[in-house]
Amino acid sequence: MKKLYKQFNHLNIEMELEPMEVSDLEKERVKKNLIKNKKKRYISRNFSVAAALLVASSITFSFAFPTIAAKLPIMGDIFELFNNDEEYVFEKHNTYSTEIGISEESNGIDVTVTDAVYDGENITIAYTIKSEHDLGARPILDGNLVADEFENEYEYSGYAENYIIEKISEKEYAVVYIYELIKGPKPDKIHITWQGGTIIDLNNVNNTFQGDWSFQFSLNALESETQKFTGGSIITEEDSIEILVTKMTETPISTTLYLSEGVDIRLIAEEDEELRVVQIEYTVFDNLGNKYNTIHYRDIGHSTDFPKTRHSYPRLTTTNFHEKATSLTITPIINIYKKKENDTLLELVKEPYTIEPIYMPLNK
């Protein structure tokens, strides 16, 4: 999209241009970018030109530039919609994503896959859902994602799914779907088949819409570099909790920190008979004071249902670290839960608390 904006700046248009309808998604993207840039007290020259072309009384290039007109509404924009979300880790996804542009309609619901990117750690797919129906607050396409290269290794386990959803209008939604490759192959190229049979509202799983949506596309893995930490050099230990950073993988769009959590849950929860669950959250800062959003895969977690102390192997996916940062501070936040009376839900036993942070140098 940035390349497209640069092309706009060099266009010499000597013709009368007529207004056209622009999708709600595009209007929302422009609005959010304008607000974001106002906060920074500047608007870049390229964005100013593009915004002037797209807002309110938008213009059409369909007569002279049909290819540009076809791509304007959807390509490369969805990642930008979520820049205020606490899980926003997509700053560079637009630069490295592959434009897909495939739409499928079933039972009056249109699903359009706009972009996708694969960095060897995650497959990230941006798509829209549009319908005359009220699909609820957080609808997603529920289905199976497979690739020949996976050889059925992810058929039942070894992966995790994460969704970020934005309601663009009463009839349109934008979704970022993160398929995390946890334990299994990470091939250099994948040929994906994504088959969905249900639109489901994550806020109300009983609100579903049946259909048949199928997408096929190929993605090449981005280059990556992995640094392993041996001998427990990156570690914190406190109150029967031991947390290590075991390795870090960097790609052009993300950084993934792999952790090992060991918890003696009965000592922490001071309970042998009643159910207790320990969940560990994390904050990540660099030495410059920058805070990093994360997508947190929690693995099996920690519960008194387990017969003894067990290790869990979570990971944190975030953006690339600031080029001038030399170290990280990773602070574990301990949450202890119990089962509510006569309920399947959990409630906190006490206020969450932090333990000694992990201090991690960044080798430049």
Short mmCIF file of C-alpha atoms in Angstrom, two decimals:
data_model
loop_
_atom_site.label_atom_id
_atom_site.label_comp_id
_atom_site.label_asym_id
_atom_site.label_seq_id
_atom_site.Cartn_x
_atom_site.Cartn_y
_atom_site.Cartn_z
CA MET A 1 0.00 0.00 0.00
CA LYS A 2 2.90 2.35 0.71
CA LYS A 3 4.17 1.73 -2.81
CA LEU A 4 0.70 2.53 -4.11
CA TYR A 5 0.63 5.83 -2.23
CA LYS A 6 3.99 6.76 -3.75
CA GLN A 7 2.56 6.08 -7.20
CA PHE A 8 -0.35 8.45 -6.46
CA ASN A 9 2.09 11.27 -5.78
CA HIS A 10 3.51 11.00 -9.28
CA LEU A 11 0.23 10.68 -11.16
CA ASN A 12 -0.50 13.48 -13.62
CA ILE A 13 -4.28 13.39 -13.96
CA GLU A 14 -5.89 15.75 -16.42
CA MET A 15 -9.48 14.58 -16.45
CA GLU A 16 -12.74 15.12 -14.61
CA LEU A 17 -13.16 12.63 -11.79
CA GLU A 18 -16.50 11.51 -10.43
CA PRO A 19 -17.35 10.51 -6.85
CA MET A 20 -17.72 6.83 -5.99
CA GLU A 21 -18.71 4.79 -2.96
CA VAL A 22 -15.83 3.62 -0.76
CA SER A 23 -16.12 0.63 1.59
CA ASP A 24 -16.69 1.17 5.29
CA LEU A 25 -13.41 -0.60 5.93
CA GLU A 26 -11.46 1.94 3.88
CA LYS A 27 -13.24 4.89 5.52
CA GLU A 28 -12.50 3.48 8.96
CA ARG A 29 -8.84 2.92 8.06
CA VAL A 30 -8.45 6.49 6.84
CA LYS A 31 -10.20 7.88 9.92
CA LYS A 32 -7.98 5.91 12.30
CA ASN A 33 -4.83 6.92 10.49
CA LEU A 34 -5.83 10.58 10.58
CA ILE A 35 -6.52 10.41 14.32
CA LYS A 36 -3.28 8.56 14.94
CA ASN A 37 -1.22 11.05 12.98
CA LYS A 38 -2.90 14.03 14.65
CA LYS A 39 -1.62 12.69 17.93
CA LYS A 40 1.87 12.71 16.45
CA ARG A 41 1.28 16.32 15.30
CA TYR A 42 2.20 15.57 11.75
CA ILE A 43 0.84 13.82 8.68
CA SER A 44 3.28 12.37 6.20
CA ARG A 45 3.20 13.75 2.69
CA ASN A 46 2.36 10.40 1.13
CA PHE A 47 -0.53 9.73 3.50
CA SER A 48 -1.89 13.25 3.01
CA VAL A 49 -2.12 12.67 -0.72
CA ALA A 50 -3.72 9.25 -0.30
CA ALA A 51 -6.20 10.46 2.31
CA ALA A 52 -7.22 13.36 0.11
CA LEU A 53 -8.02 10.86 -2.61
CA LEU A 54 -10.05 8.52 -0.43
CA VAL A 55 -12.15 10.38 2.14
CA ALA A 56 -15.79 11.53 1.97
CA SER A 57 -16.09 12.60 -1.67
CA SER A 58 -13.71 9.88 -2.86
CA ILE A 59 -12.75 9.67 -6.51
CA THR A 60 -12.54 6.83 -8.96
CA PHE A 61 -9.72 5.65 -11.16
CA SER A 62 -11.81 2.89 -12.71
CA PHE A 63 -11.89 4.50 -16.14
CA ALA A 64 -8.19 5.06 -16.62
CA PHE A 65 -6.74 2.80 -13.91
CA PRO A 66 -8.97 -0.29 -13.46
CA THR A 67 -6.26 -2.33 -11.68
CA ILE A 68 -5.72 0.34 -9.02
CA ALA A 69 -9.46 0.73 -8.53
CA ALA A 70 -9.84 -3.01 -7.94
CA LYS A 71 -7.25 -3.00 -5.18
CA LEU A 72 -8.10 0.21 -3.32
CA PRO A 73 -10.88 -0.98 -0.99
CA ILE A 74 -9.22 -3.90 0.76
CA MET A 75 -5.59 -4.67 0.07
CA GLY A 76 -3.01 -4.17 2.78
CA ASP A 77 -5.18 -2.12 5.15
CA ILE A 78 -6.65 -4.46 7.75
CA PHE A 79 -3.53 -4.77 9.90
CA GLU A 80 -3.55 -1.00 10.42
CA LEU A 81 -7.04 -1.05 11.95
CA PHE A 82 -5.81 -2.68 15.15
CA ASN A 83 -3.02 -0.31 16.11
CA ASN A 84 -4.75 0.60 19.39
CA ASP A 85 -5.32 -3.03 20.41
CA GLU A 86 -3.22 -4.37 23.29
CA GLU A 87 -2.31 -7.36 21.10
CA TYR A 88 -1.25 -5.21 18.14
CA VAL A 89 2.07 -6.62 16.91
CA PHE A 90 1.58 -5.98 13.19
CA GLU A 91 3.64 -2.86 12.50
CA LYS A 92 5.58 -4.43 9.62
CA HIS A 93 3.03 -6.92 8.34
CA ASN A 94 1.87 -4.70 5.48
CA THR A 95 5.41 -4.50 4.12
CA TYR A 96 5.92 -8.26 4.02
CA SER A 97 2.42 -9.65 3.51
CA THR A 98 1.20 -11.32 0.33
CA GLU A 99 -1.92 -9.88 -1.29
CA ILE A 100 -4.52 -12.62 -1.60
CA GLY A 101 -7.78 -10.89 -2.62
CA ILE A 102 -10.04 -13.96 -2.68
CA SER A 103 -13.76 -13.67 -1.84
CA GLU A 104 -16.25 -16.44 -1.12
CA GLU A 105 -20.00 -15.98 -0.61
CA SER A 106 -22.23 -18.51 1.15
CA ASN A 107 -25.73 -18.08 2.59
CA GLY A 108 -25.57 -14.33 2.18
CA ILE A 109 -22.24 -13.91 3.99
CA ASP A 110 -19.15 -12.70 2.11
CA VAL A 111 -15.71 -13.58 3.44
CA THR A 112 -12.72 -11.91 1.73
CA VAL A 113 -9.14 -12.91 2.49
CA THR A 114 -7.16 -9.77 1.77
CA ASP A 115 -3.58 -10.47 2.91
CA ALA A 116 -1.51 -13.15 4.59
CA VAL A 117 2.04 -13.50 5.87
CA TYR A 118 4.09 -16.47 7.11
CA ASP A 119 7.30 -15.94 9.06
CA GLY A 120 7.98 -19.51 10.13
CA GLU A 121 6.53 -18.86 13.59
CA ASN A 122 2.99 -17.78 12.74
CA ILE A 123 0.62 -17.71 9.79
CA THR A 124 -1.28 -14.42 9.96
CA ILE A 125 -4.36 -13.95 7.77
CA ALA A 126 -6.30 -10.71 7.39
CA TYR A 127 -9.90 -10.97 6.18
CA THR A 128 -13.28 -9.28 6.21
CA ILE A 129 -16.77 -10.62 6.85
CA LYS A 130 -19.75 -8.83 5.34
CA SER A 131 -23.41 -9.76 5.67
CA GLU A 132 -26.93 -8.41 5.87
CA HIS A 133 -27.32 -10.52 9.04
CA ASP A 134 -26.39 -9.34 12.52
CA LEU A 135 -23.38 -11.57 13.14
CA GLY A 136 -22.82 -10.42 16.72
CA ALA A 137 -19.93 -8.54 18.31
CA ARG A 138 -16.92 -10.71 17.40
CA PRO A 139 -17.61 -13.06 14.50
CA ILE A 140 -14.88 -15.22 12.97
CA LEU A 141 -14.69 -17.88 10.28
CA ASP A 142 -14.36 -21.20 12.11
CA GLY A 143 -12.72 -23.93 10.08
CA ASN A 144 -9.66 -26.02 9.36
CA LEU A 145 -6.35 -24.67 8.10
CA VAL A 146 -4.11 -27.31 6.55
CA ALA A 147 -1.05 -27.43 4.33
CA ASP A 148 0.41 -30.40 2.48
CA GLU A 149 3.80 -29.57 3.95
CA PHE A 150 2.52 -30.04 7.53
CA GLU A 151 1.98 -33.77 6.89
CA ASN A 152 -0.94 -33.86 9.38
CA GLU A 153 1.36 -32.87 12.26
CA TYR A 154 -1.05 -30.06 13.22
CA GLU A 155 -4.23 -32.05 12.73
CA TYR A 156 -5.12 -32.31 16.42
CA SER A 157 -2.46 -30.41 18.38
CA GLY A 158 0.79 -28.50 18.19
CA TYR A 159 -0.79 -25.21 17.16
CA ALA A 160 -2.70 -22.33 18.75
CA GLU A 161 -5.22 -19.87 17.31
CA ASN A 162 -5.73 -16.23 18.14
CA TYR A 163 -8.18 -13.66 16.75
CA ILE A 164 -8.42 -9.88 16.79
CA ILE A 165 -11.74 -8.50 15.54
CA GLU A 166 -12.94 -5.01 14.68
CA LYS A 167 -16.55 -4.14 13.83
CA ILE A 168 -16.32 -1.74 10.91
CA SER A 169 -20.04 -1.12 10.50
CA GLU A 170 -23.33 -2.83 11.23
CA LYS A 171 -22.68 -5.17 8.32
CA GLU A 172 -18.90 -5.51 8.07
CA TYR A 173 -16.10 -6.84 10.27
CA ALA A 174 -12.33 -7.02 9.94
CA VAL A 175 -10.43 -9.96 11.44
CA VAL A 176 -6.78 -10.84 11.94
CA TYR A 177 -6.34 -14.59 12.41
CA ILE A 178 -3.06 -15.75 13.94
CA TYR A 179 -2.26 -19.45 13.52
CA GLU A 180 0.70 -20.14 15.80
CA LEU A 181 3.01 -23.03 14.94
CA ILE A 182 3.97 -24.39 18.37
CA LYS A 183 5.24 -27.97 18.00
CA GLY A 184 5.64 -29.27 14.49
CA PRO A 185 7.20 -28.57 11.09
CA LYS A 186 7.92 -25.05 9.89
CA PRO A 187 8.59 -25.50 6.16
CA ASP A 188 10.06 -22.85 3.87
CA LYS A 189 6.90 -22.75 1.72
CA ILE A 190 3.33 -23.76 2.46
CA HIS A 191 0.32 -24.40 0.21
CA ILE A 192 -2.65 -23.58 2.39
CA THR A 193 -6.22 -24.80 2.19
CA TRP A 194 -8.47 -22.97 4.64
CA GLN A 195 -11.94 -24.52 4.76
CA GLY A 196 -14.63 -22.92 6.94
CA GLY A 197 -18.14 -24.14 7.59
CA THR A 198 -19.35 -21.78 10.32
CA ILE A 199 -19.33 -18.10 11.20
CA ILE A 200 -19.29 -17.98 15.00
CA ASP A 201 -19.51 -15.07 17.43
CA LEU A 202 -16.73 -15.45 20.01
CA ASN A 203 -18.78 -13.40 22.48
CA ASN A 204 -21.73 -15.78 22.11
CA VAL A 205 -20.76 -19.19 20.74
CA ASN A 206 -24.43 -20.10 20.34
CA ASN A 207 -24.72 -17.41 17.67
CA THR A 208 -23.60 -19.29 14.55
CA PHE A 209 -24.23 -19.16 10.80
CA GLN A 210 -23.60 -22.15 8.58
CA GLY A 211 -22.05 -21.98 5.14
CA ASP A 212 -19.17 -23.14 2.98
CA TRP A 213 -16.12 -20.96 2.46
CA SER A 214 -12.88 -22.29 1.01
CA PHE A 215 -9.57 -20.55 0.26
CA GLN A 216 -6.35 -21.81 -1.27
CA PHE A 217 -3.09 -19.84 -1.47
CA SER A 218 0.66 -20.26 -1.06
CA LEU A 219 3.10 -18.43 1.21
CA ASN A 220 6.88 -18.35 1.47
CA ALA A 221 8.48 -18.21 4.90
CA LEU A 222 10.37 -15.05 5.78
CA GLU A 223 13.97 -15.34 6.86
CA SER A 224 14.54 -15.93 10.57
CA GLU A 225 17.33 -16.13 13.11
CA THR A 226 17.19 -18.08 16.38
CA GLN A 227 19.31 -17.54 19.47
CA LYS A 228 19.27 -20.27 22.13
CA PHE A 229 20.01 -19.64 25.80
CA THR A 230 21.62 -22.61 27.52
CA GLY A 231 22.45 -23.30 31.13
CA GLY A 232 19.61 -21.22 32.54
CA SER A 233 21.38 -17.91 31.92
CA ILE A 234 18.15 -15.93 31.42
CA ILE A 235 16.13 -16.80 34.50
CA THR A 236 14.14 -15.66 37.53
CA GLU A 237 13.41 -17.77 40.63
CA GLU A 238 11.12 -16.85 43.51
CA ASP A 239 8.47 -18.41 45.76
CA SER A 240 8.71 -21.90 44.21
CA ILE A 241 8.47 -20.43 40.70
CA GLU A 242 11.23 -20.80 38.12
CA ILE A 243 10.95 -19.08 34.73
CA LEU A 244 13.56 -19.25 31.99
CA VAL A 245 13.87 -17.75 28.53
CA THR A 246 15.09 -20.70 26.44
CA LYS A 247 15.37 -19.10 23.00
CA MET A 248 14.45 -16.11 20.88
CA THR A 249 13.50 -16.16 17.19
CA GLU A 250 13.58 -12.97 15.13
CA THR A 251 11.97 -12.47 11.72
CA PRO A 252 11.50 -9.28 9.67
CA ILE A 253 8.05 -8.78 11.24
CA SER A 254 8.18 -10.26 14.74
CA THR A 255 10.19 -11.56 17.68
CA THR A 256 9.16 -14.67 19.60
CA LEU A 257 10.41 -15.41 23.11
CA TYR A 258 10.19 -19.05 24.21
CA LEU A 259 9.78 -19.59 27.97
CA SER A 260 9.86 -22.44 30.45
CA GLU A 261 7.69 -22.14 33.59
CA GLY A 262 8.15 -24.43 36.57
CA VAL A 263 5.64 -23.93 39.39
CA ASP A 264 5.14 -25.83 42.64
CA ILE A 265 1.47 -24.92 42.63
CA ARG A 266 0.59 -26.43 46.01
CA LEU A 267 3.19 -24.31 47.76
CA ILE A 268 2.15 -21.19 45.87
CA ALA A 269 -1.59 -21.73 46.35
CA GLU A 270 -1.24 -23.15 49.90
CA GLU A 271 -3.88 -25.71 49.02
CA ASP A 272 -3.90 -29.50 48.61
CA GLU A 273 -7.59 -30.35 48.46
CA GLU A 274 -9.40 -27.56 46.59
CA LEU A 275 -8.76 -26.67 42.97
CA ARG A 276 -6.25 -23.89 42.40
CA VAL A 277 -5.01 -22.55 39.08
CA VAL A 278 -1.93 -20.39 38.59
CA GLN A 279 -1.70 -18.25 35.48
CA ILE A 280 1.38 -16.17 34.69
CA GLU A 281 1.14 -13.02 32.60
CA TYR A 282 4.07 -10.89 31.42
CA THR A 283 5.01 -7.32 30.66
CA VAL A 284 7.94 -6.61 28.35
CA PHE A 285 9.94 -3.36 28.36
CA ASP A 286 13.27 -2.42 26.85
CA ASN A 287 15.93 -0.30 28.54
CA LEU A 288 14.68 2.76 26.61
CA GLY A 289 11.29 2.54 28.31
CA ASN A 290 9.39 1.13 25.33
CA LYS A 291 6.59 -1.28 26.22
CA TYR A 292 5.89 -4.14 23.82
CA ASN A 293 2.49 -5.65 23.14
CA THR A 294 2.49 -9.44 23.05
CA ILE A 295 0.43 -12.34 21.81
CA HIS A 296 0.71 -14.84 24.63
CA TYR A 297 0.55 -18.60 24.08
CA ARG A 298 0.09 -20.07 27.59
CA ASP A 299 0.58 -23.80 26.94
CA ILE A 300 -0.88 -26.17 29.58
CA GLY A 301 -0.69 -23.77 32.53
CA HIS A 302 -0.56 -24.85 36.17
CA SER A 303 -3.30 -26.49 38.25
CA THR A 304 -3.67 -28.63 41.37
CA ASP A 305 -5.45 -31.12 39.10
CA PHE A 306 -1.95 -32.21 38.09
CA PRO A 307 -0.44 -34.86 40.38
CA LYS A 308 2.88 -33.02 40.79
CA THR A 309 4.82 -29.96 39.71
CA ARG A 310 4.71 -29.67 35.95
CA HIS A 311 6.52 -27.46 33.49
CA SER A 312 4.68 -25.32 30.99
CA TYR A 313 6.27 -23.90 27.85
CA PRO A 314 4.56 -20.66 26.83
CA ARG A 315 5.81 -18.12 24.32
CA LEU A 316 5.44 -14.40 23.71
CA THR A 317 5.22 -13.00 20.18
CA THR A 318 5.87 -9.30 19.80
CA THR A 319 7.20 -6.78 17.29
CA ASN A 320 10.88 -6.31 16.52
CA PHE A 321 12.69 -4.52 19.32
CA HIS A 322 13.90 -0.94 18.97
CA GLU A 323 17.20 -0.84 17.11
CA LYS A 324 18.87 1.11 19.94
CA ALA A 325 17.59 -1.14 22.75
CA THR A 326 20.29 -3.16 24.49
CA SER A 327 18.24 -5.15 27.02
CA LEU A 328 14.75 -6.30 28.02
CA THR A 329 12.96 -6.46 31.34
CA ILE A 330 10.37 -9.26 31.36
CA THR A 331 8.20 -9.09 34.48
CA PRO A 332 6.06 -12.12 35.47
CA ILE A 333 2.66 -11.35 37.03
CA ILE A 334 1.29 -14.19 39.16
CA ASN A 335 -2.47 -14.82 39.24
CA ILE A 336 -3.93 -17.48 41.57
CA TYR A 337 -7.51 -18.62 40.97
CA LYS A 338 -10.04 -20.87 42.67
CA LYS A 339 -13.34 -22.26 41.51
CA LYS A 340 -16.41 -20.21 42.35
CA GLU A 341 -18.97 -21.93 44.54
CA ASN A 342 -21.52 -23.90 42.48
CA ASP A 343 -19.98 -22.54 39.28
CA THR A 344 -17.56 -23.57 36.56
CA LEU A 345 -15.93 -20.13 36.52
CA LEU A 346 -12.76 -19.13 38.34
CA GLU A 347 -12.12 -16.17 40.60
CA LEU A 348 -8.95 -14.65 41.98
CA VAL A 349 -7.81 -15.88 45.38
CA LYS A 350 -5.87 -12.67 45.98
CA GLU A 351 -4.54 -9.68 44.12
CA PRO A 352 -2.06 -10.49 41.32
CA TYR A 353 1.56 -9.87 42.27
CA THR A 354 4.89 -9.66 40.49
CA ILE A 355 8.11 -11.54 41.13
CA GLU A 356 11.70 -10.60 40.31
CA PRO A 357 11.92 -9.64 36.61
CA ILE A 358 14.00 -11.39 34.00
CA TYR A 359 16.78 -9.16 32.67
CA MET A 360 17.72 -10.15 29.15
CA PRO A 361 20.57 -8.59 27.14
CA LEU A 362 20.03 -8.01 23.42
CA ASN A 363 23.06 -8.81 21.32
CA LYS A 364 23.37 -6.29 18.51
#
